[in-house]
Amino acid sequence: MEWLTGPFEAAFVQRALWSGVLVSLICATTGTWVVLRGMTFLGDAMSHGMLPGVAIASLYGGNLLVGAAASAAVMACGVTVLGRAPRLSQDTGIGLLFVGMLSLGVIIVSRSQSFAVDLTGFLFGDVLAVRERDLTGLAVALGVALLVSALGYRSFLALVFDERKAHTLGLRPRLAHAALLGLVTLAIVTSFHVVGTLLVFGLLIAPPAAALPWARRIPVVMCGAALFGIAATFAGLLLSWHLGTAAGATIAAVAVLLFFLSALASGLRNRLVRGLRDEGDVADARDVPSPTAAEPRRDTEHAS
């Protein structure tokens, strides 16, 4: 079992594992709402739209977290404003902001001497370079995400299934949507500088989507998503150690692979259930007396 436990004897791999676990829990809490609400494209746009703020902070020696938060705030405000435009769909507004912010970020980063290195670090992060204070920040972010999700549970639930009913019930869907945007921003901003936007978005979408076919209640979906995310983190770190691949990208790839395996297993389960149900219907039909067979007996009794 040395090949299974050997990599995790190193302290930096242990920190990477813990950071992946914390990110998985944050993304499971937030990503479940994102998937159910149909905000996947928005999550992708938010994760890449942080590049201008990160680039400016990097060029001028500022705090990357502050720069990312500023860009994410601009994206969130832009999505809110464009979403109210009468002749512009929300997807169109998000797409325009996505392309505009990403292009601006690449232009800014391209003026730096380390263009390729900076952009690669932004996309993929360096999960093997996680420090103790990074783990503390992720733990705090997890606590905030759990608190917001618990306090806004009823509002988020109504917003996901019927926005008009949420308004009728006085649950203030606009405020709930703004809180949900803040939750997505928190998950992305607090995690990207540790694991990169690729891993954050992968864990934000793939584990909840993988858990959905196996659960009906949202808390159960969140727990399932957390398990899928933790499994992807462990397997991804193990594979990257033995194969010499990028840790963050490998974790994200394993998360997507788990989604496809879950979808395949769910499809096979549904076909099996339908097959058993059809066989049961046929068996029940065989047990029911045929009306054409019963009729002659009634005629015989009448004749006698």
XYZ file of C-alpha atoms in Angstrom:
304
model
C 0.000 0.000 0.000
C 3.024 2.252 -0.230
C 1.828 3.623 -3.569
C -1.456 4.677 -1.918
C -0.176 6.268 1.285
C 3.401 7.179 0.326
C 2.644 10.530 -1.359
C 0.669 11.774 1.644
C 3.588 11.338 4.009
C 5.037 14.590 2.644
C 3.875 17.666 4.577
C 3.182 19.758 1.466
C 0.976 17.000 0.007
C -0.930 16.786 3.284
C -1.571 20.548 3.129
C -2.662 20.175 -0.497
C -5.082 17.424 0.535
C -6.554 19.517 3.346
C -6.914 22.527 1.065
C -8.682 20.347 -1.507
C -11.021 19.015 1.175
C -11.892 22.548 2.344
C -12.404 23.769 -1.228
C -14.573 20.709 -1.907
C -16.781 21.524 1.090
C -17.073 25.192 0.093
C -17.868 24.302 -3.511
C -20.348 21.598 -2.483
C -22.272 24.126 -0.403
C -22.218 26.797 -3.095
C -22.135 24.675 -6.235
C -25.355 22.833 -5.392
C -27.268 26.120 -5.572
C -25.354 27.101 -8.723
C -26.289 23.885 -10.529
C -29.919 23.893 -9.369
C -30.336 27.573 -10.226
C -28.787 27.112 -13.682
C -25.944 29.556 -12.974
C -23.140 27.414 -14.399
C -22.199 29.907 -17.104
C -22.218 32.685 -14.520
C -19.850 30.682 -12.304
C -17.466 30.214 -15.211
C -17.650 33.909 -16.087
C -17.036 34.925 -12.465
C -14.035 32.629 -12.122
C -12.325 34.010 -15.231
C -13.579 37.573 -14.854
C -11.307 38.058 -11.830
C -8.228 38.202 -14.075
C -8.073 42.032 -14.453
C -8.041 42.611 -10.695
C -5.513 39.841 -10.120
C -3.305 41.177 -12.917
C -3.361 44.749 -11.618
C -2.635 43.604 -8.065
C 0.234 41.461 -9.321
C 1.788 44.222 -11.437
C 1.665 46.821 -8.672
C 2.532 44.504 -5.782
C -0.927 44.559 -4.226
C -2.900 41.845 -2.481
C -4.141 39.308 -5.030
C -7.171 38.483 -2.897
C -8.254 42.130 -2.826
C -7.760 42.452 -6.578
C -9.774 39.300 -7.229
C -12.570 40.478 -4.929
C -12.710 43.856 -6.699
C -13.011 42.223 -10.130
C -15.611 39.765 -8.861
C -17.622 42.668 -7.401
C -17.520 44.444 -10.779
C -18.690 41.246 -12.477
C -21.530 40.767 -9.984
C -22.700 44.372 -10.339
C -22.455 44.166 -14.127
C -24.512 40.973 -14.224
C -27.155 42.575 -11.996
C -27.390 45.739 -14.112
C -27.425 43.972 -17.486
C -29.929 41.438 -16.165
C -32.476 44.240 -15.835
C -32.124 45.322 -19.479
C -35.488 44.589 -21.154
C -34.141 43.420 -24.518
C -30.983 41.676 -23.342
C -31.045 38.120 -22.018
C -29.035 37.305 -18.911
C -26.815 34.842 -20.788
C -25.945 37.538 -23.338
C -24.990 39.998 -20.626
C -22.891 37.409 -18.805
C -21.168 36.444 -22.068
C -20.305 40.057 -22.860
C -18.896 40.653 -19.392
C -17.005 37.350 -19.509
C -15.255 38.158 -22.791
C -14.661 41.792 -21.875
C -13.147 41.117 -18.445
C -11.051 38.181 -19.638
C -9.721 40.168 -22.603
C -8.871 43.117 -20.360
C -7.054 40.803 -17.966
C -5.000 39.204 -20.738
C -4.080 42.657 -22.091
C -2.884 43.764 -18.661
C -0.989 40.547 -17.976
C 0.637 40.644 -21.433
C 2.479 43.809 -20.429
C 4.248 41.829 -17.716
C 7.567 40.081 -18.308
C 6.164 36.770 -17.011
C 2.983 36.573 -19.091
C 2.831 32.775 -19.475
C 3.759 32.029 -15.890
C 1.233 34.484 -14.443
C -1.632 33.288 -16.621
C -0.838 29.620 -15.932
C -0.771 30.269 -12.200
C -4.101 32.059 -12.419
C -5.760 29.166 -14.279
C -4.205 26.192 -12.500
C -2.908 27.564 -9.207
C -0.351 25.664 -7.178
C -2.136 23.384 -4.771
C 1.166 21.839 -3.665
C 2.363 25.227 -2.406
C -0.468 25.769 0.076
C 0.574 27.348 3.364
C -0.899 27.080 6.838
C -2.484 30.535 6.643
C -4.156 29.561 3.365
C -5.844 26.675 5.181
C -7.035 29.075 7.872
C -8.545 31.377 5.252
C -10.318 28.476 3.575
C -11.697 27.286 6.922
C -13.114 30.760 7.620
C -14.621 30.904 4.118
C -16.238 27.503 4.698
C -17.814 28.727 7.928
C -19.225 31.821 6.180
C -20.537 29.747 3.261
C -22.306 27.324 5.611
C -23.801 30.194 7.608
C -25.099 32.051 4.534
C -26.480 28.849 3.030
C -28.260 27.950 6.283
C -29.738 31.427 6.838
C -30.856 31.788 3.231
C -31.999 28.195 2.744
C -35.717 28.906 2.346
C -35.108 31.894 0.083
C -32.598 30.013 -2.065
C -34.937 27.026 -2.274
C -37.862 29.149 -3.436
C -35.623 31.039 -5.859
C -34.385 27.808 -7.421
C -37.806 26.259 -8.012
C -40.176 29.198 -8.525
C -39.001 32.805 -8.441
C -42.550 34.179 -8.731
C -43.710 32.104 -5.782
C -40.723 33.346 -3.790
C -41.894 36.908 -4.466
C -45.456 35.997 -3.465
C -44.227 34.471 -0.191
C -42.284 37.640 0.593
C -38.889 35.932 0.404
C -37.372 38.788 -1.648
C -35.922 36.853 -4.610
C -33.731 39.757 -5.761
C -32.016 39.887 -2.392
C -31.692 36.085 -2.422
C -30.142 36.224 -5.894
C -27.683 38.894 -4.708
C -26.781 36.729 -1.699
C -26.273 33.767 -4.014
C -23.949 35.861 -6.183
C -22.045 36.783 -3.036
C -21.789 33.109 -2.097
C -20.366 32.250 -5.525
C -17.936 35.152 -5.279
C -16.789 34.005 -1.838
C -16.149 30.452 -3.048
C -14.192 31.556 -6.108
C -12.198 34.406 -4.566
C -11.082 32.531 -1.455
C -10.065 29.428 -3.397
C -8.575 30.560 -6.702
C -5.243 31.816 -5.335
C -4.694 28.416 -3.746
C -5.903 26.022 -6.424
C -6.556 28.175 -9.516
C -9.773 29.037 -11.312
C -9.824 25.745 -13.237
C -9.955 23.608 -10.090
C -12.435 25.928 -8.366
C -14.842 25.821 -11.300
C -14.372 22.058 -11.701
C -15.229 21.410 -8.045
C -18.024 23.992 -8.140
C -19.931 22.216 -10.930
C -18.864 18.579 -11.373
C -19.453 17.136 -7.839
C -22.958 18.623 -7.376
C -23.913 17.488 -10.887
C -22.580 14.006 -10.070
C -24.577 13.852 -6.820
C -27.900 15.079 -8.230
C -29.070 11.744 -9.738
C -28.638 9.992 -6.378
C -30.451 12.357 -4.023
C -33.742 14.227 -3.813
C -33.113 16.567 -0.877
C -30.730 19.482 -1.213
C -28.751 18.802 2.009
C -28.180 15.237 0.785
C -27.019 16.569 -2.593
C -24.550 18.837 -0.785
C -23.192 15.928 1.244
C -22.868 13.791 -1.876
C -21.125 16.632 -3.713
C -18.677 16.994 -0.824
C -17.868 13.270 -0.980
C -17.345 13.406 -4.752
C -15.110 16.480 -4.378
C -13.005 14.915 -1.620
C -12.655 11.716 -3.641
C -11.538 13.739 -6.679
C -8.989 15.602 -4.546
C -7.500 12.431 -3.090
C -7.407 10.554 -6.407
C -6.123 13.595 -8.290
C -3.227 14.169 -5.897
C -2.371 10.465 -5.974
C -2.376 10.330 -9.780
C -0.422 13.552 -10.164
C 2.254 12.232 -7.769
C 2.754 8.970 -9.638
C 2.233 10.305 -13.174
C 4.097 13.589 -12.733
C 1.141 15.707 -13.903
C -0.147 19.091 -12.714
C -1.980 18.529 -9.433
C -4.765 21.114 -9.872
C -5.583 20.089 -13.429
C -5.545 16.393 -12.470
C -7.978 16.977 -9.607
C -10.325 18.897 -11.914
C -10.101 16.142 -14.556
C -10.900 13.448 -11.981
C -13.901 15.474 -10.771
C -15.282 15.633 -14.325
C -14.559 11.913 -14.814
C -16.514 11.108 -11.650
C -19.446 13.057 -13.035
C -19.498 10.976 -16.229
C -19.180 7.752 -14.227
C -22.044 8.858 -11.986
C -24.196 9.750 -14.999
C -23.427 6.368 -16.587
C -24.229 4.457 -13.386
C -27.443 6.456 -12.954
C -28.506 5.656 -16.506
C -27.848 1.951 -16.001
C -29.785 2.016 -12.726
C -32.776 3.679 -14.380
C -32.780 1.137 -17.216
C -32.602 -1.715 -14.698
C -35.480 -0.288 -12.659
C -37.601 0.173 -15.789
C -36.797 -3.387 -16.874
C -37.814 -4.824 -13.499
C -40.948 -2.718 -13.509
C -41.908 -3.922 -16.987
C -41.312 -7.548 -15.964
C -43.515 -7.012 -12.907
C -46.295 -5.580 -15.072
C -46.096 -8.613 -17.389
C -46.218 -11.002 -14.416
C -49.243 -9.185 -12.987
C -50.966 -9.371 -16.353
C -50.434 -13.152 -16.448
C -52.068 -13.539 -13.028
C -55.254 -11.713 -14.099
C -57.910 -14.071 -15.574
C -58.728 -13.439 -19.190
C -62.267 -12.094 -19.650
C -62.670 -14.146 -22.843
C -61.761 -17.307 -20.893
C -64.189 -16.538 -18.084
C -67.143 -15.846 -20.353
C -67.795 -19.453 -21.540
C -67.909 -20.625 -17.919
C -70.661 -18.126 -17.175
C -72.564 -19.298 -20.260
C -72.193 -22.948 -19.211
C -73.482 -22.284 -15.729
C -76.468 -20.417 -17.159
C -77.298 -23.280 -19.558
C -77.197 -25.857 -16.792
